[in-house]
Short mmCIF file of C-alpha atoms in Angstrom, two decimals:
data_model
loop_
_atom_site.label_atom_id
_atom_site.label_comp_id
_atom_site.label_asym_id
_atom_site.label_seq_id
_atom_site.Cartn_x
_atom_site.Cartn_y
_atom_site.Cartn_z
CA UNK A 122 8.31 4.62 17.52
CA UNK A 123 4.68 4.80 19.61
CA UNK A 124 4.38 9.17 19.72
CA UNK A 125 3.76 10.85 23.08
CA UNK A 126 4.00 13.98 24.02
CA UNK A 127 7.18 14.70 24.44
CA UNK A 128 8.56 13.20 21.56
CA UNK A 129 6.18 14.58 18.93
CA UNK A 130 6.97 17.99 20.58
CA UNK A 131 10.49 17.80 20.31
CA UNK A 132 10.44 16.66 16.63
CA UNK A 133 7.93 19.57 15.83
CA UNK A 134 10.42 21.83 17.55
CA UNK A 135 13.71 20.72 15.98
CA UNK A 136 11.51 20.74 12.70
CA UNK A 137 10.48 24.31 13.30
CA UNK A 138 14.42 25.64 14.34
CA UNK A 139 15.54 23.79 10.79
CA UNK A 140 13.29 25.58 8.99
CA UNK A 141 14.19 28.58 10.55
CA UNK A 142 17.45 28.27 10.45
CA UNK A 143 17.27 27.23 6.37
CA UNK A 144 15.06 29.79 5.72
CA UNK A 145 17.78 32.28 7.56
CA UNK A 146 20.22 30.67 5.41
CA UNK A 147 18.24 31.37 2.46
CA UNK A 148 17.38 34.93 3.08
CA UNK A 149 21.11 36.06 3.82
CA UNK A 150 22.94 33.87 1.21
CA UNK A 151 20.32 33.69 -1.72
CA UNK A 152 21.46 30.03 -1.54
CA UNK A 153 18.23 29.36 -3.34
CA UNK A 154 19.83 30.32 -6.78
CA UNK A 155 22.91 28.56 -6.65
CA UNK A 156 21.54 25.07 -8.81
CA UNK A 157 24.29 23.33 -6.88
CA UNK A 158 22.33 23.23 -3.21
CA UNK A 159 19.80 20.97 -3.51
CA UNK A 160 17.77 19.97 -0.47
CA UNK A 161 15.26 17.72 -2.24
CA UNK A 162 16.02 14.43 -2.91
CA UNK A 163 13.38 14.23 -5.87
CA UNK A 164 14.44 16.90 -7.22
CA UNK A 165 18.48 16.15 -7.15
CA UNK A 166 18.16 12.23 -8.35
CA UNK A 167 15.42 12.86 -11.55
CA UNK A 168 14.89 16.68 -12.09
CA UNK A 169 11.60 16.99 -11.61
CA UNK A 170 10.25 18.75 -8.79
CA UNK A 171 9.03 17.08 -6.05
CA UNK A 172 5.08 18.77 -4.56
CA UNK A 173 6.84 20.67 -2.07
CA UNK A 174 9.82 22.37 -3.94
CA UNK A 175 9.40 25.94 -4.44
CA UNK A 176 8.32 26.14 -0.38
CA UNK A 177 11.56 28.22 0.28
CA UNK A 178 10.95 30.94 -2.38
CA UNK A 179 7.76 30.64 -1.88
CA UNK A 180 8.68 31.95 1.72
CA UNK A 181 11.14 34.59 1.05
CA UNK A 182 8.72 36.25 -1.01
CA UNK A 183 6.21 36.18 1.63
CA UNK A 184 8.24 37.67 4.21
CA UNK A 185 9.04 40.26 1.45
CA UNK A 186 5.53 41.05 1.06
CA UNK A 187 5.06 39.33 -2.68
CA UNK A 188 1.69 37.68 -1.69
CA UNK A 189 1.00 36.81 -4.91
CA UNK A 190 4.18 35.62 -6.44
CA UNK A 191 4.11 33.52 -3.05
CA UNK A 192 1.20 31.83 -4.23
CA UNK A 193 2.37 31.44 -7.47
CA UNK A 194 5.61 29.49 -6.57
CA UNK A 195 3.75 27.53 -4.51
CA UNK A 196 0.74 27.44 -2.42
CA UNK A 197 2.27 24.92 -0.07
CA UNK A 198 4.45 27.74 1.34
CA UNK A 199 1.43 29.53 3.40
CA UNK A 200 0.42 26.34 5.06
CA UNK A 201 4.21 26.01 6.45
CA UNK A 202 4.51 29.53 7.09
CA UNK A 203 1.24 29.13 9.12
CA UNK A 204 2.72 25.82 11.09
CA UNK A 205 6.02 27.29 11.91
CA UNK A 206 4.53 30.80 13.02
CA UNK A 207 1.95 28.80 15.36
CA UNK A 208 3.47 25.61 16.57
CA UNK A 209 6.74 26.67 18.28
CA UNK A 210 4.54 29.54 20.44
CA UNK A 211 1.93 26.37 20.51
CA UNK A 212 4.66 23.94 22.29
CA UNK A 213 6.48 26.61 24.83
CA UNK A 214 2.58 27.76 26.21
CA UNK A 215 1.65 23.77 26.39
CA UNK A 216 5.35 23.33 28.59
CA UNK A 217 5.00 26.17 30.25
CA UNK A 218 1.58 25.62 31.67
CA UNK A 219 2.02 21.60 31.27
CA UNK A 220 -0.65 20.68 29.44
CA UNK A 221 -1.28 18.49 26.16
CA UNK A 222 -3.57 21.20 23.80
CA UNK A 223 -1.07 20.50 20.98
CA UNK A 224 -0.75 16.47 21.13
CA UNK A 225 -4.42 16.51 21.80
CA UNK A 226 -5.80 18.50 18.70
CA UNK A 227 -2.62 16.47 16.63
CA UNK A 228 -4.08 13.37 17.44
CA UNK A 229 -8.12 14.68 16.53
CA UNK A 230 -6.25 16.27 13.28
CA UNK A 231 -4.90 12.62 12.89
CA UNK A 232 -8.00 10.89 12.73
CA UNK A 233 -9.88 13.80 10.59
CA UNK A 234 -7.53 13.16 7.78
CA UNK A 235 -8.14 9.16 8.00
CA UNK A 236 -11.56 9.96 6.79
CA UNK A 237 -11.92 8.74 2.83
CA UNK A 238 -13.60 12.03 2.40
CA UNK A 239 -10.92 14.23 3.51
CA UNK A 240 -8.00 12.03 2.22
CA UNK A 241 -9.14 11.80 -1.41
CA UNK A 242 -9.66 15.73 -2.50
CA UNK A 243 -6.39 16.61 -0.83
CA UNK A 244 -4.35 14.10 -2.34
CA UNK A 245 -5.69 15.32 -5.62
CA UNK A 246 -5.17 18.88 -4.34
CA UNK A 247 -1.78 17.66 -4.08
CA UNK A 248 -1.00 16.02 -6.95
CA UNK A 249 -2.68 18.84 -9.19
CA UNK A 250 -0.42 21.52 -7.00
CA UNK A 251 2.74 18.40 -8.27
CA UNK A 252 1.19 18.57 -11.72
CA UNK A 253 1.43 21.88 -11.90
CA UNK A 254 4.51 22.40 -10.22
CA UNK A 255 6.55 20.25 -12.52
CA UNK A 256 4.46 22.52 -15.73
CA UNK A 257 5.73 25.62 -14.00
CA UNK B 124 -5.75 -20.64 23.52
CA UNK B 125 -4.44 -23.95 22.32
CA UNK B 126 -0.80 -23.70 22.54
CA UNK B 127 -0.04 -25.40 18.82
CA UNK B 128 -2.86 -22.15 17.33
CA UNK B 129 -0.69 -20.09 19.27
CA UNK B 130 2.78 -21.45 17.70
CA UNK B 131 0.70 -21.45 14.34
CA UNK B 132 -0.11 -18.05 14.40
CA UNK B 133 3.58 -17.35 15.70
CA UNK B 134 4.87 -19.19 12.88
CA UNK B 135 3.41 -17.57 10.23
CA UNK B 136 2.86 -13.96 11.67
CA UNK B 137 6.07 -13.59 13.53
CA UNK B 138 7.95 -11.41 10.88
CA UNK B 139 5.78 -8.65 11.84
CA UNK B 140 6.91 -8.02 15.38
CA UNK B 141 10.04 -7.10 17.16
CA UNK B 142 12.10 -10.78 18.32
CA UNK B 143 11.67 -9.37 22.20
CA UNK B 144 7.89 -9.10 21.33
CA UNK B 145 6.95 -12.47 20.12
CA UNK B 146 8.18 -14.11 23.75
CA UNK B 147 5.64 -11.43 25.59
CA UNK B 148 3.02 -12.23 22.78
CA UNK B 149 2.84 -15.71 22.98
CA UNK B 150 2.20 -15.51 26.50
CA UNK B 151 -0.55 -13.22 26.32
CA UNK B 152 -2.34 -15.00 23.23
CA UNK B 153 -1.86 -18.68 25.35
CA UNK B 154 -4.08 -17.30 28.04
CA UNK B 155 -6.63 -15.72 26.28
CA UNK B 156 -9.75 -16.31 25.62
CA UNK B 157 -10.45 -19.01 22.67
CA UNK B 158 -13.30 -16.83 21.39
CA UNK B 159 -10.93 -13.85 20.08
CA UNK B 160 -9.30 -16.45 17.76
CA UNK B 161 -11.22 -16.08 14.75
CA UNK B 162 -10.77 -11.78 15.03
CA UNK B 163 -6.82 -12.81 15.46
CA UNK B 164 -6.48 -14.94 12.76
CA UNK B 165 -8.19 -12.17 10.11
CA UNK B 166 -6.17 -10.00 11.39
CA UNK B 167 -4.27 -7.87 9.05
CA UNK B 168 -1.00 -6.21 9.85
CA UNK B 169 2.02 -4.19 7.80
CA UNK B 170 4.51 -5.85 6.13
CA UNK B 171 7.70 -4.30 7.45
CA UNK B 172 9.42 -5.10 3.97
CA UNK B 173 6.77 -3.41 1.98
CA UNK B 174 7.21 -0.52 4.05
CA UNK B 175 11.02 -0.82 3.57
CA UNK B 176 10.40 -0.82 -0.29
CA UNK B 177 8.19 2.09 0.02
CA UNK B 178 10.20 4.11 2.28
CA UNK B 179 13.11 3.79 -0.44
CA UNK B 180 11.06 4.80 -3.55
CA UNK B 181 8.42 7.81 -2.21
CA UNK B 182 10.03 8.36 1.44
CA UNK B 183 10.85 11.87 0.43
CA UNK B 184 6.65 12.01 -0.11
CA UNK B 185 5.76 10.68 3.25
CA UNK B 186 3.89 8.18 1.63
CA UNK B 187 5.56 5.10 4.15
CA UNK B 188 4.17 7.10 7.10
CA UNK B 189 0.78 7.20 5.46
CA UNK B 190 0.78 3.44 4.76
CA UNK B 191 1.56 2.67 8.25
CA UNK B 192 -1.36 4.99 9.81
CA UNK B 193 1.14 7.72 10.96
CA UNK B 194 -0.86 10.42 9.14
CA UNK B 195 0.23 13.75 10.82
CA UNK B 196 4.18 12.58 10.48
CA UNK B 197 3.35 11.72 6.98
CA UNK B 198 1.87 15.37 6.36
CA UNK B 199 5.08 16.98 8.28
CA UNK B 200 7.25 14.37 5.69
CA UNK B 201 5.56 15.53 2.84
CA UNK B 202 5.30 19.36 3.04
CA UNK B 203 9.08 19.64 4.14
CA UNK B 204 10.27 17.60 0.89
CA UNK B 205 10.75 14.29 3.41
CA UNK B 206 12.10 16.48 6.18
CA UNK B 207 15.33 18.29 3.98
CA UNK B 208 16.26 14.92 2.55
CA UNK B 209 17.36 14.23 6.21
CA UNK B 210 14.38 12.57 7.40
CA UNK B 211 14.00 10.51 4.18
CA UNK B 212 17.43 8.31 4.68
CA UNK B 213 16.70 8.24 8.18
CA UNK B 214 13.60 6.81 8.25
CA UNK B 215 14.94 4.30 5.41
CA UNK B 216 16.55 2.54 8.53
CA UNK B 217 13.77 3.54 10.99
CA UNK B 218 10.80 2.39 9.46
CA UNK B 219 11.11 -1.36 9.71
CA UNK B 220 11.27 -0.84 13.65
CA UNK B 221 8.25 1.65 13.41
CA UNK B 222 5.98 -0.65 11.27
CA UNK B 223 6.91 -3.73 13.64
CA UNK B 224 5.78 -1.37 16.83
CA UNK B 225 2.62 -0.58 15.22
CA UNK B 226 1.64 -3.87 14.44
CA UNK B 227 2.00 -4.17 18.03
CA UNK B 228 0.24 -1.66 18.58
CA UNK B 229 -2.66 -3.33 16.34
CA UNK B 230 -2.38 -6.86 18.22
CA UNK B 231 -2.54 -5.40 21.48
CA UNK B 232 -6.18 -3.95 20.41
CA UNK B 233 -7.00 -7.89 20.57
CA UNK B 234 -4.87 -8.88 23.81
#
């Protein structure tokens, strides 16, 4: 799969309505509590958390206002909250006007994280956040 | 380039490309220039079994779309628990095909 344009923007978009639609699902049902409903694979097959789990609560109680307890369940939540508040408003302006901004500042983002010096403290940001995710 | 290099280098690299590919790059590689060869023949490229066996074991971490240089998927994979579970089992069948195009994608850099 070589990414252009089009395709990266269409699986950032279908990403973003998912998530919104989960998260919808989440808010109305509480489906969050029931142990049954398990989106993470990690998580269903060995019980342990997998870095990411706790995104969806971490959500709900950010749109309820619980900045803190947000941060507490995990910090992982604020950077998604930030991507799907910015990149679906990111993709229509880029269509509408027909331009590349988005693909463009992907691809720079792309090679930024390649960098030794950027990869290596935020994998270990991320496997302290798993660490302390599974403690938690 | 010599054609029996070319069939060489075929022969023991051709796992790593699509079957329509290897037609196009033998072509290419018999009329270049014999100077590349020694950048071609160091050349290293991803294993799309490896991949496989990664994808199966830490898909749901993105770390297959990290090994095969697609960073910003791999971030997306990761920080959405490998895309709801969904994106995990599809990319178990995707990611041969994805590792074989960007090996092409490596080769061409030398075409």
């Amino acid at each position: 799969m070589i990414l252009d344009r089009n395709k990266l923007y269409s699986i950032l978009f279908i990403a973003c309505i998912a998530g919104y639609i989960w998260l919808y699902f989440s808010v109305t049902n509480e489906i969050t509590e029931i142990k049954s409903v398990e989106v993470c694979l990690i998580k269903y097959a060995t019980n342990i958390p997998c870095p990411s789990c706790g995104t969806t609560r971490s959500m709900i109680s950010l749109i309820k206002g619980n900045f803190i307890e947000a941060l507490n369940l995990n910090p992982i939540g604020y950077l998604v909250t930030l991507i799907m508040l910015v990149v679906p408003i990111w993709i229509i302006a880029d269509i509408i006007k027909s331009t590349r901004t988005l693909f463009n500042f992907y691809l720079k983002t792309e090679t930024f994280l390649k960098k030794s010096k950027i990869a290596i403290p935020l994998i270990i940001l991320v496997i302290i956040n798993w660490i302390w995710n599974i403690s938690k | 380039m010599e054609v029996q290099k070319v069939d060489m280098f075929i022969m023991s690299n051709g796992k790593f490309f699509e079957s329509h590919q290897i037609n196009i790059i033998r072509d290419r590689l018999i009329a270049l220039d014999d100077s590349k060869w020694p950048m071609l023949s160091t050349a290293q490229f991803n294993d799309p079994t490896t991949t496989l066996i990664v994808s199966i074991l830490a898909g749901a971490l993105g770390i297959d779309r990290f090994m095969i240089g697609d960073t910003g998927l791999g971030v997306a994979k990761l920080l959405t628990c490998g895309g709801f579970g969904i994106w995990t089992i599809i990319d178990w069948f995707m990611i041969q095909k994805a590792t074989r195009e960007k090996n092409m994608q490596k080769i061409q850099q030398f075409m």
